Amino acid sequence: MRVAVVGTGRMGAAMAARVAGAGHDLTVWNRTPAKAEGLGGPVAGTAREAVADADVVVVSLADDAAVRAAYGGPDGLVAGLGPEQVVVDTSTVAPETVRALAGDVAATGAALLDTPVSGSVPSVESGTILVMAGGDADALERARPALESFAERIILLGPVGAGATMKLAVNAMVFGLNQTLAESLVLAERAGVDREQAYEVIASSAVAAPFVHYKRAAFADPGSAPVAFALDLVAKDLDLAAALAAEVGAEVPQLATNRGVVGDAIAAGRGGEDLSALAEHLRGG
């Protein structure tokens, strides 16, 4: 299968490497070309060139603005699409954004699926990430070989926009867990319990979700762990979830509380730090 990957940040690069490792014919594009090199396929000069001959296009970009920019214009990916191609967008964006882009893609004869993921870069690297899909079932089947190169499970949730909706709901819960984990760890420390021992108990308790395990190094030794999910992006996702909640009339008081704490941490200069840095923020460090 010929696969193009558009966007090679941390997640996109890991996806591209898995696609190439599965034996697919890979082409990549990134706004900064140097970040797209060495992933197992040639680097295209434009998004349009990258997708022109692809069976499946995997998109992984930071936010709504970056997604719209990559799709639009004479060098954008929509300009390079044609019949029977499938675009699977793993970006975390507003459902309305992906629904609007689906119309642009459909006008070329191609199909767009919103396929955001739940998990981390190591989950992609091990091929165990979850895909939450919205869109046409037949298009999903055509794209499945590419998705299965890095995903363990793919759940089709409904029409285009359903995947984006579920991703915001899941992330709201993940960020709530992150907040609670930070608070509980700092509470135990302040009361005299060793940080490593406290984390061992948390990781062995009823709240030991996968997130608790794969964030252990980041919480235990904040200075040594790389940034996996910056607080600036956490704020973006929480704002998207809040907007969706307002649109559908859902009460989300915990989300509002978490957004306030994240905002405080960003105001203190931690926007570029990993979401686990909330613990350091609460320590006053």
Short mmCIF file of N, CA and C in Angstrom, two decimals, residues 107-225:
data_model
loop_
_atom_site.label_atom_id
_atom_site.label_comp_id
_atom_site.label_asym_id
_atom_site.label_seq_id
_atom_site.Cartn_x
_atom_site.Cartn_y
_atom_site.Cartn_z
N ALA A 107 -15.27 16.30 -2.45
CA ALA A 107 -15.40 16.93 -3.76
C ALA A 107 -14.35 16.43 -4.74
N THR A 108 -13.27 15.85 -4.24
CA THR A 108 -12.21 15.31 -5.11
C THR A 108 -12.46 13.85 -5.47
N GLY A 109 -13.47 13.23 -4.82
CA GLY A 109 -13.71 11.80 -5.00
C GLY A 109 -13.06 10.95 -3.94
N ALA A 110 -12.26 11.58 -3.08
CA ALA A 110 -11.63 10.86 -1.97
C ALA A 110 -12.56 10.87 -0.75
N ALA A 111 -12.14 10.20 0.32
CA ALA A 111 -12.94 10.14 1.54
C ALA A 111 -12.07 10.54 2.72
N LEU A 112 -12.68 11.25 3.67
CA LEU A 112 -11.99 11.64 4.89
C LEU A 112 -12.60 10.93 6.09
N LEU A 113 -11.75 10.33 6.92
CA LEU A 113 -12.14 9.75 8.19
C LEU A 113 -11.43 10.53 9.29
N ASP A 114 -12.16 10.86 10.36
CA ASP A 114 -11.45 11.40 11.52
C ASP A 114 -11.08 10.22 12.41
N THR A 115 -9.80 10.06 12.64
CA THR A 115 -9.27 8.87 13.33
C THR A 115 -8.29 9.27 14.43
N PRO A 116 -8.70 10.12 15.37
CA PRO A 116 -7.79 10.45 16.48
C PRO A 116 -7.47 9.21 17.30
N VAL A 117 -6.40 9.31 18.06
CA VAL A 117 -5.90 8.14 18.78
C VAL A 117 -5.84 8.41 20.27
N SER A 118 -5.87 7.34 21.04
CA SER A 118 -5.68 7.42 22.49
C SER A 118 -4.46 6.60 22.86
N GLY A 119 -3.50 7.26 23.46
CA GLY A 119 -2.26 6.60 23.83
C GLY A 119 -1.10 7.56 23.71
N SER A 120 0.09 7.04 23.78
CA SER A 120 1.30 7.85 23.77
C SER A 120 2.19 7.46 22.60
N VAL A 121 3.30 8.18 22.45
CA VAL A 121 4.27 7.81 21.41
C VAL A 121 4.74 6.36 21.59
N PRO A 122 5.08 5.91 22.82
CA PRO A 122 5.44 4.50 22.97
C PRO A 122 4.32 3.55 22.54
N SER A 123 3.05 3.96 22.69
CA SER A 123 1.94 3.12 22.24
C SER A 123 1.95 2.98 20.73
N VAL A 124 2.27 4.06 20.04
CA VAL A 124 2.41 3.99 18.58
C VAL A 124 3.58 3.10 18.21
N GLU A 125 4.70 3.31 18.87
CA GLU A 125 5.92 2.55 18.56
C GLU A 125 5.75 1.06 18.77
N SER A 126 4.89 0.68 19.71
CA SER A 126 4.64 -0.74 19.97
C SER A 126 3.42 -1.26 19.21
N GLY A 127 2.76 -0.39 18.45
CA GLY A 127 1.59 -0.81 17.67
C GLY A 127 0.38 -1.12 18.51
N THR A 128 0.23 -0.46 19.66
CA THR A 128 -0.86 -0.80 20.59
C THR A 128 -1.83 0.35 20.83
N ILE A 129 -1.78 1.37 20.02
CA ILE A 129 -2.63 2.54 20.26
C ILE A 129 -4.07 2.25 19.82
N LEU A 130 -5.02 3.01 20.37
CA LEU A 130 -6.43 2.89 20.02
C LEU A 130 -6.80 3.98 19.03
N VAL A 131 -7.55 3.62 17.98
CA VAL A 131 -8.06 4.58 17.01
C VAL A 131 -9.56 4.72 17.19
N MET A 132 -10.02 5.97 17.33
CA MET A 132 -11.45 6.27 17.43
C MET A 132 -11.88 6.88 16.10
N ALA A 133 -12.67 6.17 15.33
CA ALA A 133 -12.92 6.56 13.94
C ALA A 133 -14.33 7.09 13.73
N GLY A 134 -14.42 8.09 12.86
CA GLY A 134 -15.70 8.58 12.38
C GLY A 134 -15.67 8.63 10.86
N GLY A 135 -16.75 8.14 10.23
CA GLY A 135 -16.80 8.19 8.77
C GLY A 135 -17.36 6.93 8.16
N ASP A 136 -17.11 6.77 6.88
CA ASP A 136 -17.67 5.67 6.09
C ASP A 136 -16.97 4.35 6.40
N ALA A 137 -17.77 3.30 6.62
CA ALA A 137 -17.20 2.00 6.99
C ALA A 137 -16.37 1.40 5.86
N ASP A 138 -16.80 1.57 4.62
CA ASP A 138 -16.03 1.02 3.49
C ASP A 138 -14.68 1.73 3.36
N ALA A 139 -14.68 3.04 3.55
CA ALA A 139 -13.42 3.78 3.50
C ALA A 139 -12.48 3.33 4.61
N LEU A 140 -13.05 3.05 5.77
CA LEU A 140 -12.23 2.57 6.88
C LEU A 140 -11.58 1.24 6.54
N GLU A 141 -12.32 0.36 5.90
CA GLU A 141 -11.74 -0.93 5.53
C GLU A 141 -10.59 -0.76 4.55
N ARG A 142 -10.72 0.19 3.64
CA ARG A 142 -9.64 0.44 2.68
C ARG A 142 -8.39 0.98 3.39
N ALA A 143 -8.63 1.76 4.44
CA ALA A 143 -7.50 2.36 5.16
C ALA A 143 -6.94 1.47 6.26
N ARG A 144 -7.65 0.40 6.58
CA ARG A 144 -7.29 -0.42 7.74
C ARG A 144 -5.84 -0.92 7.72
N PRO A 145 -5.31 -1.40 6.58
CA PRO A 145 -3.92 -1.89 6.63
C PRO A 145 -2.92 -0.83 7.09
N ALA A 146 -3.15 0.42 6.70
CA ALA A 146 -2.25 1.49 7.14
C ALA A 146 -2.42 1.76 8.63
N LEU A 147 -3.67 1.84 9.09
CA LEU A 147 -3.92 2.10 10.49
C LEU A 147 -3.41 0.97 11.38
N GLU A 148 -3.57 -0.25 10.92
CA GLU A 148 -3.15 -1.40 11.73
C GLU A 148 -1.64 -1.54 11.83
N SER A 149 -0.90 -0.75 11.07
CA SER A 149 0.55 -0.79 11.23
C SER A 149 0.97 -0.17 12.56
N PHE A 150 0.10 0.68 13.15
CA PHE A 150 0.43 1.27 14.45
C PHE A 150 -0.68 1.15 15.48
N ALA A 151 -1.84 0.63 15.11
CA ALA A 151 -2.97 0.55 16.04
C ALA A 151 -3.31 -0.89 16.40
N GLU A 152 -3.64 -1.11 17.66
CA GLU A 152 -4.07 -2.43 18.12
C GLU A 152 -5.57 -2.60 17.96
N ARG A 153 -6.32 -1.51 18.10
CA ARG A 153 -7.77 -1.58 18.00
C ARG A 153 -8.31 -0.34 17.31
N ILE A 154 -9.30 -0.54 16.45
CA ILE A 154 -9.95 0.54 15.72
C ILE A 154 -11.45 0.42 15.98
N ILE A 155 -12.05 1.48 16.54
CA ILE A 155 -13.48 1.46 16.84
C ILE A 155 -14.17 2.51 15.98
N LEU A 156 -15.10 2.06 15.12
CA LEU A 156 -15.89 2.98 14.30
C LEU A 156 -17.08 3.44 15.12
N LEU A 157 -17.18 4.75 15.34
CA LEU A 157 -18.15 5.31 16.27
C LEU A 157 -19.38 5.92 15.61
N GLY A 158 -19.29 6.20 14.30
CA GLY A 158 -20.41 6.85 13.63
C GLY A 158 -19.91 7.69 12.47
N PRO A 159 -20.66 8.71 12.07
CA PRO A 159 -20.28 9.54 10.93
C PRO A 159 -19.07 10.41 11.23
N VAL A 160 -18.57 11.09 10.21
CA VAL A 160 -17.45 12.00 10.38
C VAL A 160 -17.75 13.00 11.51
N GLY A 161 -16.79 13.17 12.39
CA GLY A 161 -16.95 14.02 13.56
C GLY A 161 -17.09 13.22 14.84
N ALA A 162 -17.54 11.97 14.73
CA ALA A 162 -17.71 11.13 15.92
C ALA A 162 -16.37 10.82 16.57
N GLY A 163 -15.35 10.57 15.76
CA GLY A 163 -14.02 10.29 16.31
C GLY A 163 -13.46 11.50 17.05
N ALA A 164 -13.59 12.68 16.43
CA ALA A 164 -13.10 13.90 17.07
C ALA A 164 -13.84 14.18 18.37
N THR A 165 -15.15 13.94 18.37
CA THR A 165 -15.95 14.13 19.59
C THR A 165 -15.46 13.22 20.70
N MET A 166 -15.26 11.94 20.39
CA MET A 166 -14.84 10.99 21.42
C MET A 166 -13.44 11.30 21.91
N LYS A 167 -12.58 11.79 21.03
CA LYS A 167 -11.22 12.13 21.46
C LYS A 167 -11.23 13.25 22.49
N LEU A 168 -12.08 14.24 22.29
CA LEU A 168 -12.17 15.33 23.26
C LEU A 168 -12.70 14.82 24.60
N ALA A 169 -13.67 13.91 24.55
CA ALA A 169 -14.20 13.33 25.78
C ALA A 169 -13.13 12.52 26.51
N VAL A 170 -12.38 11.72 25.78
CA VAL A 170 -11.32 10.92 26.38
C VAL A 170 -10.22 11.81 26.96
N ASN A 171 -9.81 12.83 26.20
CA ASN A 171 -8.74 13.69 26.69
C ASN A 171 -9.17 14.47 27.93
N ALA A 172 -10.43 14.88 27.98
CA ALA A 172 -10.91 15.55 29.18
C ALA A 172 -10.73 14.64 30.40
N MET A 173 -10.98 13.36 30.24
CA MET A 173 -10.81 12.41 31.33
C MET A 173 -9.32 12.18 31.65
N VAL A 174 -8.49 12.08 30.62
CA VAL A 174 -7.06 11.91 30.84
C VAL A 174 -6.48 13.09 31.61
N PHE A 175 -6.89 14.30 31.22
CA PHE A 175 -6.36 15.47 31.91
C PHE A 175 -6.88 15.56 33.34
N GLY A 176 -8.09 15.06 33.57
CA GLY A 176 -8.59 14.98 34.94
C GLY A 176 -7.77 14.01 35.77
N LEU A 177 -7.41 12.88 35.18
CA LEU A 177 -6.57 11.91 35.88
C LEU A 177 -5.19 12.50 36.16
N ASN A 178 -4.65 13.22 35.18
CA ASN A 178 -3.35 13.86 35.36
C ASN A 178 -3.38 14.84 36.53
N GLN A 179 -4.46 15.62 36.60
CA GLN A 179 -4.60 16.59 37.69
C GLN A 179 -4.70 15.89 39.04
N THR A 180 -5.52 14.85 39.10
CA THR A 180 -5.70 14.12 40.36
C THR A 180 -4.42 13.42 40.78
N LEU A 181 -3.72 12.84 39.82
CA LEU A 181 -2.45 12.17 40.10
C LEU A 181 -1.45 13.15 40.67
N ALA A 182 -1.35 14.34 40.05
CA ALA A 182 -0.41 15.35 40.55
C ALA A 182 -0.77 15.76 41.98
N GLU A 183 -2.05 16.03 42.22
CA GLU A 183 -2.47 16.46 43.55
C GLU A 183 -2.19 15.39 44.61
N SER A 184 -2.54 14.14 44.30
CA SER A 184 -2.38 13.06 45.27
C SER A 184 -0.92 12.80 45.58
N LEU A 185 -0.08 12.86 44.56
CA LEU A 185 1.34 12.62 44.76
C LEU A 185 1.95 13.72 45.64
N VAL A 186 1.60 14.95 45.35
CA VAL A 186 2.13 16.06 46.15
C VAL A 186 1.60 16.00 47.58
N LEU A 187 0.33 15.63 47.74
CA LEU A 187 -0.23 15.48 49.08
C LEU A 187 0.55 14.45 49.89
N ALA A 188 0.82 13.28 49.29
CA ALA A 188 1.56 12.24 49.99
C ALA A 188 2.96 12.72 50.35
N GLU A 189 3.62 13.41 49.42
CA GLU A 189 4.96 13.92 49.67
C GLU A 189 4.96 14.92 50.83
N ARG A 190 4.03 15.86 50.79
CA ARG A 190 3.97 16.89 51.83
C ARG A 190 3.72 16.28 53.21
N ALA A 191 3.05 15.13 53.22
CA ALA A 191 2.76 14.45 54.49
C ALA A 191 3.87 13.49 54.90
N GLY A 192 4.97 13.48 54.14
CA GLY A 192 6.14 12.72 54.56
C GLY A 192 6.39 11.40 53.88
N VAL A 193 5.60 11.05 52.87
CA VAL A 193 5.80 9.79 52.16
C VAL A 193 6.77 10.02 51.00
N ASP A 194 7.73 9.12 50.86
CA ASP A 194 8.69 9.20 49.76
C ASP A 194 7.97 9.17 48.42
N ARG A 195 8.43 10.00 47.48
CA ARG A 195 7.75 10.11 46.18
C ARG A 195 7.70 8.79 45.43
N GLU A 196 8.81 8.09 45.37
CA GLU A 196 8.84 6.80 44.66
C GLU A 196 7.89 5.80 45.31
N GLN A 197 7.88 5.76 46.63
CA GLN A 197 7.00 4.84 47.33
C GLN A 197 5.53 5.22 47.11
N ALA A 198 5.26 6.51 47.15
CA ALA A 198 3.89 6.97 46.92
C ALA A 198 3.43 6.57 45.53
N TYR A 199 4.30 6.74 44.56
CA TYR A 199 3.91 6.39 43.19
C TYR A 199 3.72 4.88 43.04
N GLU A 200 4.54 4.12 43.72
CA GLU A 200 4.40 2.66 43.69
C GLU A 200 3.02 2.25 44.19
N VAL A 201 2.57 2.88 45.26
CA VAL A 201 1.24 2.56 45.78
C VAL A 201 0.16 2.96 44.78
N ILE A 202 0.26 4.16 44.22
CA ILE A 202 -0.74 4.62 43.25
C ILE A 202 -0.78 3.68 42.05
N ALA A 203 0.40 3.28 41.56
CA ALA A 203 0.47 2.41 40.39
C ALA A 203 0.01 0.99 40.67
N SER A 204 -0.14 0.64 41.94
CA SER A 204 -0.62 -0.69 42.33
C SER A 204 -2.05 -0.66 42.84
N SER A 205 -2.67 0.50 42.79
CA SER A 205 -3.99 0.66 43.39
C SER A 205 -5.10 0.56 42.35
N ALA A 206 -6.32 0.84 42.80
CA ALA A 206 -7.49 0.76 41.92
C ALA A 206 -7.49 1.82 40.83
N VAL A 207 -6.67 2.86 40.96
CA VAL A 207 -6.64 3.92 39.94
C VAL A 207 -5.51 3.74 38.93
N ALA A 208 -4.88 2.58 38.93
CA ALA A 208 -3.69 2.36 38.10
C ALA A 208 -4.05 2.15 36.63
N ALA A 209 -4.52 3.20 35.98
CA ALA A 209 -4.81 3.17 34.55
C ALA A 209 -3.50 3.12 33.76
N PRO A 210 -3.54 2.75 32.48
CA PRO A 210 -2.31 2.76 31.68
C PRO A 210 -1.56 4.09 31.75
N PHE A 211 -2.30 5.19 31.81
CA PHE A 211 -1.67 6.51 31.91
C PHE A 211 -0.75 6.60 33.13
N VAL A 212 -1.20 6.07 34.25
CA VAL A 212 -0.41 6.12 35.48
C VAL A 212 0.91 5.38 35.29
N HIS A 213 0.88 4.29 34.56
CA HIS A 213 2.10 3.51 34.36
C HIS A 213 3.06 4.18 33.38
N TYR A 214 2.53 4.67 32.24
CA TYR A 214 3.50 5.20 31.26
C TYR A 214 3.96 6.62 31.59
N LYS A 215 3.33 7.27 32.58
CA LYS A 215 3.80 8.58 33.01
C LYS A 215 4.66 8.51 34.26
N ARG A 216 4.98 7.31 34.69
CA ARG A 216 5.71 7.17 35.96
C ARG A 216 7.03 7.92 35.97
N ALA A 217 7.84 7.76 34.95
CA ALA A 217 9.14 8.42 34.93
C ALA A 217 9.00 9.93 34.96
N ALA A 218 7.99 10.45 34.25
CA ALA A 218 7.80 11.89 34.20
C ALA A 218 7.43 12.46 35.55
N PHE A 219 6.62 11.75 36.31
CA PHE A 219 6.22 12.21 37.64
C PHE A 219 7.31 11.96 38.68
N ALA A 220 8.00 10.83 38.57
CA ALA A 220 9.00 10.48 39.58
C ALA A 220 10.25 11.34 39.47
N ASP A 221 10.65 11.67 38.23
CA ASP A 221 11.87 12.45 38.02
C ASP A 221 11.58 13.51 36.96
N PRO A 222 10.92 14.59 37.34
CA PRO A 222 10.44 15.58 36.37
C PRO A 222 11.51 16.16 35.47
N GLY A 223 12.72 16.26 35.95
CA GLY A 223 13.77 16.88 35.15
C GLY A 223 14.32 16.02 34.04
N SER A 224 14.07 14.72 34.07
CA SER A 224 14.72 13.83 33.11
C SER A 224 13.81 13.36 31.97
N ALA A 225 12.50 13.46 32.16
CA ALA A 225 11.59 12.92 31.15
C ALA A 225 11.37 13.92 30.03
#
